[in-house]
Amino acid sequence: MGPLMTNYSELFDLAGRRVLVVGAGSGIGRESALALAAHGAKVVCADRDAASAAATADLIGAAGEPAVLDVLDPNAVQAAAEQYADCAALVFTAATNVRKRIADYTLEEFDRVMNLNLRASFSLLQAFAPRMAANGGGSIIGFSSIRASVVEPGQSVYAASKAGLVQLARTAAAEFGPAGVRVNVIAPGVVETPLTAQIKDNPDWYGAYAAKSALGRWSRPEELAGAVVYLASDASTFVTGSVLTVDGGWTAVDGRFDPPA
């Protein structure tokens, strides 16, 4: 008798699994929730805004469940982890940015960016990873950014928060890996979401970012959803502590000038 063959048709099958998406009310979070549901998952659509969470759950239908969650409240995060202790995967996309030069930043702005982008991520890991470990495993997926590795003026605190998230995820992967919990982050480039509306409103700025990617354009939120499904599914059972870059080649290409030869 030969070795057991893997049924590759089921690699991305999430049937029977519950996934919690934090930030599901809009943008990448909403598209991720829709994509996970399309592959069979029961999706808890969590967002600080109740109406947005409900709208995403309505788009999904019977497999969607809205939830109000303020990730800045550690008690609320712990309560969610208890309520959804059976989650097979956790996705969190919530983030904010204040674009200012270092000399112009206030400490209040520093705290606002760090609290949502890094402290809340820590709270989610601290609450959910031990429960997943007790259940025999799971997948945790955060959202970093190309700004974790390449920067520009005005991105200091945002970049620091996203770089911090990478190391936080790697450490969680080390600590919870023996219990079967995988922890990874996705690093998008520029995505057309409410967070980047300020740039889109400036044609020169928008065009410069489009030209920086190898594909010559911005990404759409739905183009991040495949990476989320991959990391939540059995297609990635040996992937942990990784940064999955989805940036259209931005960080690969030194593209400020196209030489003649």
Coordinates of C-alpha atoms in Angstrom, one line a residue:
M1 CA 0.0 0.0 0.0
G2 CA 1.4 3.4 -1.0
P3 CA 1.5 6.5 1.1
L4 CA -1.7 8.4 1.8
M5 CA -2.3 11.0 -0.9
T6 CA -3.2 14.6 0.1
N7 CA -6.5 15.8 -1.2
Y8 CA -5.3 19.0 -2.7
S9 CA -8.9 20.0 -3.7
E10 CA -9.5 20.7 0.0
L11 CA -6.4 22.8 0.7
F12 CA -8.4 26.0 1.1
D13 CA -11.6 24.4 2.5
L14 CA -12.6 26.2 5.7
A15 CA -15.9 24.4 6.1
G16 CA -16.9 23.9 9.8
R17 CA -14.3 26.4 11.0
R18 CA -15.1 29.7 12.8
V19 CA -12.9 32.7 12.0
L20 CA -13.0 36.0 13.7
V21 CA -12.1 39.1 11.6
V22 CA -11.4 42.3 13.5
G23 CA -11.9 45.3 11.4
A24 CA -14.4 43.5 9.2
G25 CA -16.6 46.6 8.7
S26 CA -14.6 48.0 5.8
G27 CA -11.6 47.8 3.5
I28 CA -9.3 44.8 3.7
G29 CA -11.2 43.4 6.7
R30 CA -14.5 43.3 4.9
E31 CA -13.0 41.6 1.8
S32 CA -11.2 39.1 4.0
A33 CA -14.4 38.2 5.7
L34 CA -16.2 37.7 2.4
A35 CA -13.4 35.6 1.0
L36 CA -13.2 33.4 4.1
A37 CA -16.9 32.8 4.0
A38 CA -16.7 31.9 0.3
H39 CA -14.4 29.1 1.3
G40 CA -16.8 27.7 3.9
A41 CA -15.9 29.5 7.1
K42 CA -18.3 30.8 9.7
V43 CA -17.2 34.4 10.0
V44 CA -17.5 36.6 13.1
C45 CA -17.5 40.1 11.6
A46 CA -16.1 42.3 14.4
D47 CA -15.7 46.0 14.2
R48 CA -15.9 49.0 16.6
D49 CA -18.8 50.3 14.4
A50 CA -21.9 48.1 14.9
A51 CA -23.5 49.2 11.6
S52 CA -20.5 48.4 9.5
A53 CA -20.1 45.0 11.2
A54 CA -23.7 44.2 10.5
A55 CA -23.4 45.3 6.9
T56 CA -20.5 42.9 6.3
A57 CA -22.4 40.0 8.0
D58 CA -25.4 40.7 5.9
L59 CA -23.3 40.5 2.8
I60 CA -22.1 37.1 3.9
G61 CA -25.5 35.8 4.9
A62 CA -26.2 32.9 7.2
A63 CA -22.5 32.2 7.8
G64 CA -21.9 35.8 9.0
E65 CA -22.2 37.0 12.5
P66 CA -21.8 40.6 13.5
A67 CA -19.9 41.6 16.7
V68 CA -19.0 44.9 18.2
L69 CA -15.5 45.0 19.5
D70 CA -13.3 47.9 20.6
V71 CA -9.8 46.5 20.5
L72 CA -8.5 49.4 22.6
D73 CA -10.4 47.9 25.5
P74 CA -8.4 44.9 26.8
N75 CA -11.4 43.7 28.9
A76 CA -13.5 43.6 25.8
V77 CA -10.8 41.7 23.9
Q78 CA -10.6 39.1 26.7
A79 CA -14.4 38.8 26.7
A80 CA -14.4 38.2 22.9
A81 CA -11.7 35.6 23.3
E82 CA -13.8 33.8 25.8
Q83 CA -17.0 34.1 23.7
Y84 CA -15.2 32.9 20.5
A85 CA -12.8 30.5 22.2
D86 CA -13.5 27.9 19.4
C87 CA -12.1 30.2 16.7
A88 CA -9.8 28.3 14.3
A89 CA -8.4 31.6 13.0
L90 CA -8.1 35.2 14.0
V91 CA -7.6 38.1 11.5
F92 CA -7.0 41.6 12.6
T93 CA -6.7 44.6 10.2
A94 CA -7.6 47.6 12.4
A95 CA -4.9 50.4 12.1
T96 CA -4.5 54.1 12.0
N97 CA -1.9 56.6 10.8
V98 CA -0.9 60.2 11.5
R99 CA 1.3 61.5 8.7
K100 CA 3.6 64.1 10.3
R101 CA 7.3 64.7 10.5
I102 CA 8.9 63.6 13.7
A103 CA 9.5 67.2 14.9
D104 CA 5.8 67.9 14.5
Y105 CA 4.4 64.8 16.2
T106 CA 2.6 65.1 19.6
L107 CA 2.9 62.4 22.2
E108 CA -0.9 62.1 22.0
E109 CA -0.7 61.3 18.3
F110 CA 2.2 58.9 19.1
D111 CA 0.0 57.1 21.7
R112 CA -3.0 57.0 19.4
V113 CA -1.1 55.2 16.6
M114 CA 0.8 52.9 18.8
N115 CA -2.2 52.0 20.9
L116 CA -4.2 50.8 18.0
N117 CA -1.5 49.4 15.7
L118 CA 0.7 47.7 18.3
R119 CA -0.9 47.6 21.8
A120 CA -4.2 46.3 20.5
S121 CA -2.4 43.7 18.5
F122 CA -0.6 42.6 21.6
S123 CA -4.0 42.4 23.5
L124 CA -5.5 40.2 20.8
L125 CA -2.5 37.8 20.8
Q126 CA -2.4 37.6 24.5
A127 CA -6.1 36.8 24.7
F128 CA -6.6 34.5 21.7
A129 CA -3.3 32.6 21.3
P130 CA -3.5 30.7 24.7
R131 CA -7.0 29.6 23.9
M132 CA -6.1 28.4 20.5
A133 CA -3.2 26.5 22.1
A134 CA -5.6 24.8 24.5
N135 CA -7.7 23.8 21.5
G136 CA -4.8 22.2 19.7
G137 CA -3.9 25.0 17.4
G138 CA -5.0 27.7 15.1
S139 CA -3.9 30.5 12.8
I140 CA -3.4 34.2 13.8
I141 CA -3.0 36.7 11.0
G142 CA -2.1 40.3 11.5
F143 CA -1.5 43.1 9.0
S144 CA 1.8 44.8 9.0
S145 CA 2.9 47.0 6.0
I146 CA 5.8 47.6 3.6
R147 CA 6.5 50.4 6.0
A148 CA 7.9 47.8 8.4
S149 CA 10.9 47.6 6.2
V150 CA 10.9 50.7 3.9
V151 CA 10.0 54.2 5.0
E152 CA 9.5 57.7 3.8
P153 CA 9.3 61.1 5.6
G154 CA 6.2 61.4 7.7
Q155 CA 5.8 57.7 8.5
S156 CA 7.9 57.4 11.7
V157 CA 5.4 56.1 14.2
Y158 CA 3.3 54.1 11.8
A159 CA 6.4 52.4 10.4
A160 CA 7.7 51.7 14.0
S161 CA 4.3 50.2 14.9
K162 CA 4.2 47.9 11.9
A163 CA 7.8 46.8 12.4
G164 CA 7.0 46.1 16.0
L165 CA 4.1 44.0 15.0
V166 CA 6.3 41.8 12.8
Q167 CA 8.6 41.1 15.8
L168 CA 5.6 40.6 18.1
A169 CA 4.2 38.0 15.7
R170 CA 7.5 36.2 15.3
T171 CA 7.8 35.9 19.1
A172 CA 4.2 34.7 19.4
A173 CA 5.0 32.1 16.6
A174 CA 8.0 30.9 18.7
E175 CA 6.0 30.8 22.0
F176 CA 2.8 29.1 20.7
G177 CA 4.2 27.1 17.8
P178 CA 4.8 23.9 19.9
A179 CA 1.0 24.0 20.7
G180 CA 0.1 24.2 17.0
V181 CA -0.7 27.9 16.8
R182 CA 0.7 29.6 13.7
V183 CA 1.2 33.4 13.7
N184 CA 1.9 35.4 10.6
V185 CA 1.5 38.9 9.2
I186 CA 0.6 40.2 5.7
A187 CA 2.5 43.3 4.5
P188 CA 0.5 45.2 1.9
G189 CA 1.8 48.0 -0.2
V190 CA -0.5 50.9 -1.0
V191 CA -4.2 49.8 -0.9
E192 CA -7.2 51.9 -1.8
T193 CA -8.9 52.1 1.6
P194 CA -10.3 54.9 3.8
L195 CA -6.8 55.0 5.4
T196 CA -5.2 56.2 2.2
A197 CA -7.9 58.6 1.0
Q198 CA -5.7 61.6 1.8
I199 CA -3.2 60.3 -0.8
K200 CA -5.7 59.4 -3.5
D201 CA -7.0 63.0 -3.3
N202 CA -3.6 64.3 -4.4
P203 CA -3.0 63.2 -8.1
D204 CA 0.8 63.6 -8.0
W205 CA 1.1 61.7 -4.8
Y206 CA -1.3 59.0 -6.0
G207 CA 0.5 58.6 -9.3
A208 CA 4.0 58.5 -7.7
Y209 CA 2.8 55.5 -5.5
A210 CA 1.3 53.8 -8.5
A211 CA 4.6 54.1 -10.4
K212 CA 6.6 52.7 -7.5
S213 CA 5.1 49.2 -7.8
A214 CA 6.3 46.8 -10.5
L215 CA 2.7 46.5 -11.7
G216 CA 2.3 50.3 -12.0
R217 CA -0.9 50.6 -9.9
W218 CA -2.3 50.5 -6.4
S219 CA -3.9 47.4 -5.1
R220 CA -7.6 46.9 -4.3
P221 CA -8.6 45.5 -0.9
E222 CA -9.9 42.3 -2.4
E223 CA -6.4 41.6 -3.7
L224 CA -5.3 41.0 -0.1
A225 CA -8.1 38.5 0.6
G226 CA -6.3 35.5 -1.0
A227 CA -3.4 35.9 1.3
V228 CA -5.7 35.8 4.3
V229 CA -7.5 32.6 3.0
Y230 CA -4.1 31.0 2.4
L231 CA -2.8 31.7 5.9
A232 CA -6.1 30.7 7.5
S233 CA -6.3 27.4 5.6
D234 CA -4.5 24.1 5.5
A235 CA -2.6 25.3 2.5
S236 CA -0.2 27.0 5.0
T237 CA 0.2 24.4 7.7
F238 CA 4.0 24.8 7.9
V239 CA 4.0 28.6 7.6
T240 CA 4.6 30.6 10.8
G241 CA 6.6 33.6 11.9
S242 CA 6.5 34.8 8.3
V243 CA 5.8 38.1 6.6
L244 CA 3.7 37.6 3.4
T245 CA 4.4 40.6 1.3
V246 CA 1.6 41.7 -1.1
D247 CA 2.9 44.9 -2.5
G248 CA 3.0 44.6 -6.3
G249 CA 6.8 44.4 -6.2
W250 CA 7.3 47.7 -4.3
T251 CA 9.9 46.4 -1.9
A252 CA 11.6 44.3 -4.6
V253 CA 12.1 47.0 -7.2
D254 CA 14.5 50.0 -6.8
G255 CA 12.4 51.8 -9.4
R256 CA 13.1 55.5 -9.0
F257 CA 14.7 55.5 -12.5
D258 CA 14.4 53.2 -15.5
P259 CA 17.8 53.0 -17.0
P260 CA 18.2 52.8 -20.8
A261 CA 20.1 49.5 -20.7

